[in-house]
Coordinates of C-alpha atoms in Angstrom, one line a residue:
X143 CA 183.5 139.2 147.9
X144 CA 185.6 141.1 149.7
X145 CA 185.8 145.0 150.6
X146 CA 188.7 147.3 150.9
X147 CA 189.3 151.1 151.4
X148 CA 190.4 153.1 148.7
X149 CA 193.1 154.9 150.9
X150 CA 196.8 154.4 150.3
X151 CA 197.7 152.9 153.8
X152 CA 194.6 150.1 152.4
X153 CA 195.6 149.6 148.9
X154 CA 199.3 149.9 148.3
X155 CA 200.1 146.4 149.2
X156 CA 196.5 145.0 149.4
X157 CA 197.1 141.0 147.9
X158 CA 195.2 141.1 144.7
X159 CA 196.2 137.8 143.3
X160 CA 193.2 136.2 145.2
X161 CA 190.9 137.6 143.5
X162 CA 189.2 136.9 139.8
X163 CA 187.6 140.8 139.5
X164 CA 188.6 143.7 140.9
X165 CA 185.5 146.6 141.2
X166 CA 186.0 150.0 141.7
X167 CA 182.9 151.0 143.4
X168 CA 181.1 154.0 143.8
X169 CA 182.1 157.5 145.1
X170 CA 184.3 160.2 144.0
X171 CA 187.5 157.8 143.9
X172 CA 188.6 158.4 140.4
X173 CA 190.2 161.6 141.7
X174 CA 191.4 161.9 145.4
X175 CA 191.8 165.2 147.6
X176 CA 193.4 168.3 145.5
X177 CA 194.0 165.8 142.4
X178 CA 192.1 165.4 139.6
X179 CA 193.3 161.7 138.9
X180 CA 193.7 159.7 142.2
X181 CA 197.3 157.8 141.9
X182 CA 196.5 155.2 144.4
X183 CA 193.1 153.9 142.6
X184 CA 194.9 154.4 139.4
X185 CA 198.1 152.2 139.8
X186 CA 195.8 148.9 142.1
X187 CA 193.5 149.0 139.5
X188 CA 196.7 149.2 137.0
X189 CA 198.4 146.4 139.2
X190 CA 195.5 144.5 138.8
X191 CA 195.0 144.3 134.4
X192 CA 199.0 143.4 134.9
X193 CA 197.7 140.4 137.1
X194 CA 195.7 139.1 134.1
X195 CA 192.6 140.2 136.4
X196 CA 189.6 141.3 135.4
X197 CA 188.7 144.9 136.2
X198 CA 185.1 147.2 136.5
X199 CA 184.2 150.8 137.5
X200 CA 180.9 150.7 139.0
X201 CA 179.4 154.1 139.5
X202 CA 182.4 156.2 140.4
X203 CA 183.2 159.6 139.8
X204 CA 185.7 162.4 140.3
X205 CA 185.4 165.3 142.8
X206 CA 188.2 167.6 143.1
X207 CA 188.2 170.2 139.9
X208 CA 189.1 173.5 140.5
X209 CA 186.0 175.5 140.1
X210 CA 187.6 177.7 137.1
X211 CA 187.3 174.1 135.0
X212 CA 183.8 173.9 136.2
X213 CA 182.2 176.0 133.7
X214 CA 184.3 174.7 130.4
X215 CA 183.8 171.0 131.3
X216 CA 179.7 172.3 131.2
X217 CA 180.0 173.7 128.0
X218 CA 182.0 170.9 126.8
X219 CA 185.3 172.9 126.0
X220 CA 188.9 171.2 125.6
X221 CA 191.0 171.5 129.3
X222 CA 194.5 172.1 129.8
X223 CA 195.0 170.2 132.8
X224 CA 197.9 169.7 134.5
X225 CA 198.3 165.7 135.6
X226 CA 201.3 163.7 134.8
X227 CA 201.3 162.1 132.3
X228 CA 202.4 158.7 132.9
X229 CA 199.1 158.3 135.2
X230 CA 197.2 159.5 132.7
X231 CA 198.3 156.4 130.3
X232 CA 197.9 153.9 133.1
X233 CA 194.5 155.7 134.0
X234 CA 193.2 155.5 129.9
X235 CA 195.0 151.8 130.0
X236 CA 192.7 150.8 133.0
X237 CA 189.6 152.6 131.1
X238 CA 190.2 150.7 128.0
X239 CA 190.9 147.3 130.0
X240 CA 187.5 147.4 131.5
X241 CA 185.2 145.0 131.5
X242 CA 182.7 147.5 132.0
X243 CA 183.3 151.2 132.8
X244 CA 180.0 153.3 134.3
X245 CA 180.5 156.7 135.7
X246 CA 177.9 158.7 137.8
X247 CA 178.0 161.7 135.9
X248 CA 178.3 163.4 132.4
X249 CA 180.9 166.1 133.9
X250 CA 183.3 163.1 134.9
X251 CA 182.6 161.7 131.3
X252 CA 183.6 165.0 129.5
X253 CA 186.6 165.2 132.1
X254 CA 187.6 161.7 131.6
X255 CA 187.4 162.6 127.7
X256 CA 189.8 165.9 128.2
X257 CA 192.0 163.5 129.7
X258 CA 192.4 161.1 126.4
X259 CA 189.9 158.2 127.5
X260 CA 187.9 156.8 124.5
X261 CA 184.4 157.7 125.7
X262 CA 182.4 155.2 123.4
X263 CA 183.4 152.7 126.1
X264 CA 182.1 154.8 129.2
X265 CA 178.3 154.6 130.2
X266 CA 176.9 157.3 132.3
X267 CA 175.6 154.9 135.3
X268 CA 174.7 157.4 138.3
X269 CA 175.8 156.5 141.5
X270 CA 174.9 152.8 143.0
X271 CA 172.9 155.2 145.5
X272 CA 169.9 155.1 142.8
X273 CA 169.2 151.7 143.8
X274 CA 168.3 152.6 147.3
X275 CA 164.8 151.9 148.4
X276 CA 162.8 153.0 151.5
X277 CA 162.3 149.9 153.6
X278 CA 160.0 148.9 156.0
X279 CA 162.0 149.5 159.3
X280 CA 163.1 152.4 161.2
X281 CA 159.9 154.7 160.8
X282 CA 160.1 158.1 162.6
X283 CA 157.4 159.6 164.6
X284 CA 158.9 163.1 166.4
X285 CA 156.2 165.0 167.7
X286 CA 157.9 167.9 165.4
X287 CA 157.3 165.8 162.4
X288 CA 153.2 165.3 163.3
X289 CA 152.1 168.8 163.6
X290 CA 150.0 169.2 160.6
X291 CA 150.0 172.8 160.8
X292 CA 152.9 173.8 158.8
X293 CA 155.6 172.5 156.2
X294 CA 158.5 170.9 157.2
X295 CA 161.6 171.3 155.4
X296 CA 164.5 168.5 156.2
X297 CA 168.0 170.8 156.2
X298 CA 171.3 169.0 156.2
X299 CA 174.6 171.2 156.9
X300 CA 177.7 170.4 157.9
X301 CA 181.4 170.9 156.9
X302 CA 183.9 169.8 154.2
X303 CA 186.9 171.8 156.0
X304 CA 186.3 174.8 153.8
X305 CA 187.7 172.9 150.7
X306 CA 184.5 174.5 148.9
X307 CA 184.0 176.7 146.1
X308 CA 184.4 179.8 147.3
X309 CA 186.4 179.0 150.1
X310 CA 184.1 180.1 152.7
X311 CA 181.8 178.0 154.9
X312 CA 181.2 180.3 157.6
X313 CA 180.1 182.9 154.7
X314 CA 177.4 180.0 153.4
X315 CA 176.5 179.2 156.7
X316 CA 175.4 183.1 157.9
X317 CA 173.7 182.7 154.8
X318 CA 172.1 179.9 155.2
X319 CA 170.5 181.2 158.8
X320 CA 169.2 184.2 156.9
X321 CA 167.3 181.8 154.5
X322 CA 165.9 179.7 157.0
X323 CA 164.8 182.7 158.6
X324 CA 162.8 183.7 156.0
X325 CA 161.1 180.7 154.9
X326 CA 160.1 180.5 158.1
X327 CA 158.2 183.7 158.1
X328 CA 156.3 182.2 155.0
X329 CA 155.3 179.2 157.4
X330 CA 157.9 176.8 157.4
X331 CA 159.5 174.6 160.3
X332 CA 163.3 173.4 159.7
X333 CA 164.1 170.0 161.0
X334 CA 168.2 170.1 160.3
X335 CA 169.7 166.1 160.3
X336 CA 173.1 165.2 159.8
X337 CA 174.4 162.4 157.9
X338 CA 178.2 162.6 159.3
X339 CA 179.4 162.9 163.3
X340 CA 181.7 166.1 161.9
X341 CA 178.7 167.6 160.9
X342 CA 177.4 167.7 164.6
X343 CA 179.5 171.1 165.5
X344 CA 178.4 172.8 162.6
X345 CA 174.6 172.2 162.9
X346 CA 174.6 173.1 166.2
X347 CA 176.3 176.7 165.2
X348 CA 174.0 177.3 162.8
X349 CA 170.9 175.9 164.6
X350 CA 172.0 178.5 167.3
X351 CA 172.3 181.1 165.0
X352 CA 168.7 181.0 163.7
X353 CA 167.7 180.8 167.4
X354 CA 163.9 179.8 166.8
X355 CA 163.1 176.4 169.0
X356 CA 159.9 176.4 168.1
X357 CA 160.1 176.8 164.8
X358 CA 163.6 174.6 164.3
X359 CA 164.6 170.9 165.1
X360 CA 168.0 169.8 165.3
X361 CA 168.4 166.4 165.2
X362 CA 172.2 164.6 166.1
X363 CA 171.4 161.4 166.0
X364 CA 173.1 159.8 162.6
X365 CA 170.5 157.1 161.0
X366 CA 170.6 154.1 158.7
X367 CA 170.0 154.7 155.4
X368 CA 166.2 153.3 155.8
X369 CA 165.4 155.3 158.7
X370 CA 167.0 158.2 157.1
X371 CA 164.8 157.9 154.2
X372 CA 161.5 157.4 156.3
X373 CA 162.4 160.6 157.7
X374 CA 163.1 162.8 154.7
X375 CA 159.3 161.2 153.4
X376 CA 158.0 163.6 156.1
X377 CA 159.5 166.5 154.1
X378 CA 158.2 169.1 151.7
X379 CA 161.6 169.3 149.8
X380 CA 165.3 169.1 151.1
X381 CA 167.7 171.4 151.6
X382 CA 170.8 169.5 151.5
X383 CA 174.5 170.3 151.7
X384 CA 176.1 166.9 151.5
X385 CA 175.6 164.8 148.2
X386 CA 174.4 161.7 150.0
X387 CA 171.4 163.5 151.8
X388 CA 170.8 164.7 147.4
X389 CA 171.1 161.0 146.9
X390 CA 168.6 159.8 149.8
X391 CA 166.4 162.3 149.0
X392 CA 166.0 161.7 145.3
X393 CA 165.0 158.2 146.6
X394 CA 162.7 159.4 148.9
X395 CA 160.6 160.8 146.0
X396 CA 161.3 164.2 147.7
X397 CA 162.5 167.2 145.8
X398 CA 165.5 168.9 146.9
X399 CA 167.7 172.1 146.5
X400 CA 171.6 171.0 146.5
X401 CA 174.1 173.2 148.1
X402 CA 176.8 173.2 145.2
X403 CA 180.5 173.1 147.2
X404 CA 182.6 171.2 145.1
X405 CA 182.2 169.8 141.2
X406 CA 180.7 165.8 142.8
X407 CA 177.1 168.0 143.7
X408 CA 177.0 169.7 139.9
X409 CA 178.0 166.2 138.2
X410 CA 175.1 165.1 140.5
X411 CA 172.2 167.5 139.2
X412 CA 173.0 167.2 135.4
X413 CA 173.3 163.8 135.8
X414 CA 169.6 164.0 136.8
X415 CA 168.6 166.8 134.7
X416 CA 167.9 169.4 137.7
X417 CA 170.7 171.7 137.4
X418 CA 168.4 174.5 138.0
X419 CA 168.4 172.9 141.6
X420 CA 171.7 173.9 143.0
X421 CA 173.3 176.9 144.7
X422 CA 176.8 177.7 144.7
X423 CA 178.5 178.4 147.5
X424 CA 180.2 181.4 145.8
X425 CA 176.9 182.4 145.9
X426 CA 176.4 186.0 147.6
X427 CA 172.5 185.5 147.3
X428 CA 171.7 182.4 148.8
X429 CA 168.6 183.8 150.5
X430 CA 167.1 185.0 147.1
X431 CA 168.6 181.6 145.5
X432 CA 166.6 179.5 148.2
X433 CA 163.3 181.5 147.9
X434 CA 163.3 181.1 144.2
X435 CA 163.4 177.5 144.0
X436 CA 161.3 176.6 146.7
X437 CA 158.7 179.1 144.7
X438 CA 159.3 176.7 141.5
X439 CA 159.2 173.4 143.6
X440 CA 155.8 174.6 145.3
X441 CA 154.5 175.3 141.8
X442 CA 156.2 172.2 140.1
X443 CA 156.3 169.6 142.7
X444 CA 154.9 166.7 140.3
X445 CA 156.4 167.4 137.2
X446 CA 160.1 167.5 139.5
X447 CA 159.2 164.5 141.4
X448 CA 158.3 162.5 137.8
X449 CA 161.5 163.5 136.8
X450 CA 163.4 162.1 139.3
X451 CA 161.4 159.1 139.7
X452 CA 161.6 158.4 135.8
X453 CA 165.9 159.6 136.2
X454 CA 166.0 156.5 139.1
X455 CA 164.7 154.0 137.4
X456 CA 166.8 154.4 134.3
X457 CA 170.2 154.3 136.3
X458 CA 168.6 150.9 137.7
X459 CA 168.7 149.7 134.8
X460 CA 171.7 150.5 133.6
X461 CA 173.6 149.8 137.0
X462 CA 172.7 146.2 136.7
X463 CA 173.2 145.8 133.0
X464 CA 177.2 144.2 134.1
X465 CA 175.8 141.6 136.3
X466 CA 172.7 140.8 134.1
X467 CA 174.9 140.0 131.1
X468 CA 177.8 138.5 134.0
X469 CA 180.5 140.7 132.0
X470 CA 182.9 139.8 134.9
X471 CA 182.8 135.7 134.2

């Protein structure tokens, strides 16, 4: 098995004769930045049925829908979207070629079914990150993590270059300080991680802006994805910006509040039935937004963390259900 980058300068003349199946993995990779259907994924995987080779979407999804598509595509309305139209054919050729087609969320379902794909044939798979597990390595022990006295919540921040709904990090992240601000008054501590080297600046910035050391950890170092779970299991819930740190801490068994900047994070929640658990970042009320939920996961915390134990363990199932039944022989 071999691995490749879904980038152009990776795929356009990557030798797929050598191979017997060709996977598209997980990640936001059916669409690519500003477009809705990603031309480079579209045309290898396109190349590839033209080979007389065996193709598979494992777990992908799509990303970049304008946010006035958001809202229609939730209440299951017909699109008008603008994507040429021979890439659509090759993109509903590749679907229906397929040995197996599972996508990690209902949105990218009911987009992939505004864009003429025959949805009988799609699964709703999650993401391959359901199948992480907390290992046995890498256990944290900061002294910020061992005083007993108050609640820790684990923050994650950082930047996606303002391509966010809204169009404003810097208004989200003033926000944000506010919040933190305030559930520290009702007895929090914020330990902020990171789980890209961009997101370094932008932590610091807002780390300075709440200005409370004793009260805030900000932590740069970037962790495997064991150790980063055996550090969110310290946490009361998660308050997380980046979909991966939603992903890690699902798996953690620890509830979180997603920061909703582009369409990946609300495919994400309804995929796990918690869509009451994200915060737009058109939001003007993020303080209010963030005090409301962590009121509900304080009351809720068993019945949430059920939910996303039970949600886990069915996208297991059906993530291995290709190689179980060796659909790609």
């Amino acid at each position: 098995m071999d691995v490749v980058n879904n980038e152009a300068v990776y795929l356009e003349n990557y030798p797929l004769g050598g191979y017997d199946l060709i996977v598209l993995g997980g990640g936001s990779i059916i669409s690519a930045p500003h477009q809705i259907v990603n031309p480079v994924v579209v045309n290898t995987l396109y190349k590839a049925i033209k080979l007389k080779k065996k193709i598979m979407i494992w777990g992908s999804g799509t990303d970049w829908v304008p946010q006035k598509y958001l809202l229609q595509l939730q209440n299951k309305k017909e699109l008008n979207l603008a994507v040429n139209k021979n890439l659509i054919e090759m993109l509903n050729e590749v679907l229906a070629e397929s040995v197996w087609t599972g996508v990690r969320g209902p949105l990218t379902i009911q987009l992939l079914k505004n864009l003429g794909a025959d949805i009988d044939n799609i699964h709703l798979s999650g993401d391959p990150g359901f199948l992480l597990q907390p290992g046995q390595s890498g256990h944290i022990h900061h002294p910020f993590l061992m005083d007993q006295s108050k609640k820790v919540i684990g923050l994650n921040w950082g930047t996606a270059g303002s391509n966010i709904y809204g169009n404003d990090e810097m208004n989200v992240e003033n926000q944000l300080a506010n919040a933190l601000k305030s559930l520290i008054q009702t007895g929090y501590k914020v330990y902020m991680f990171v789980v890209w080297q961009n997101d370094i600046l932008p932590s610091e910035r807002l780390y300075n802006k709440v200005n409370d050391s004793q009260n805030v950890f900000l932590d740069k170092k970037l962790y495997n994805q064991e150790e980063m779970m055996n550090l969110i299991g310290h946490f009361t819930f998660t308050l997380n910006y980046k979909l991966h740190a939603n992903y890690l801490s699902l798996a953690s068994k620890i509830p979180f509040i997603a920061i909703g900047y582009r369409f990946k994070i609300f495919d994400f929640v309804k995929s796990v039935d918690l869509e009451e658990f994200i915060i737009p970042t058109d939001s003007d009320e993020i303080n209010d937004d963030i005090m409301k939920l962590e009121k509900i996961i304080s009351t809720n915390r068993n019945e949430i963390v059920n939910k996303m134990i039970s949600k886990q363990n069915d996208y297991r199932k059906i993530l291995s259900v290709p190689f179980e039944n060796k659909l790609y022989i």
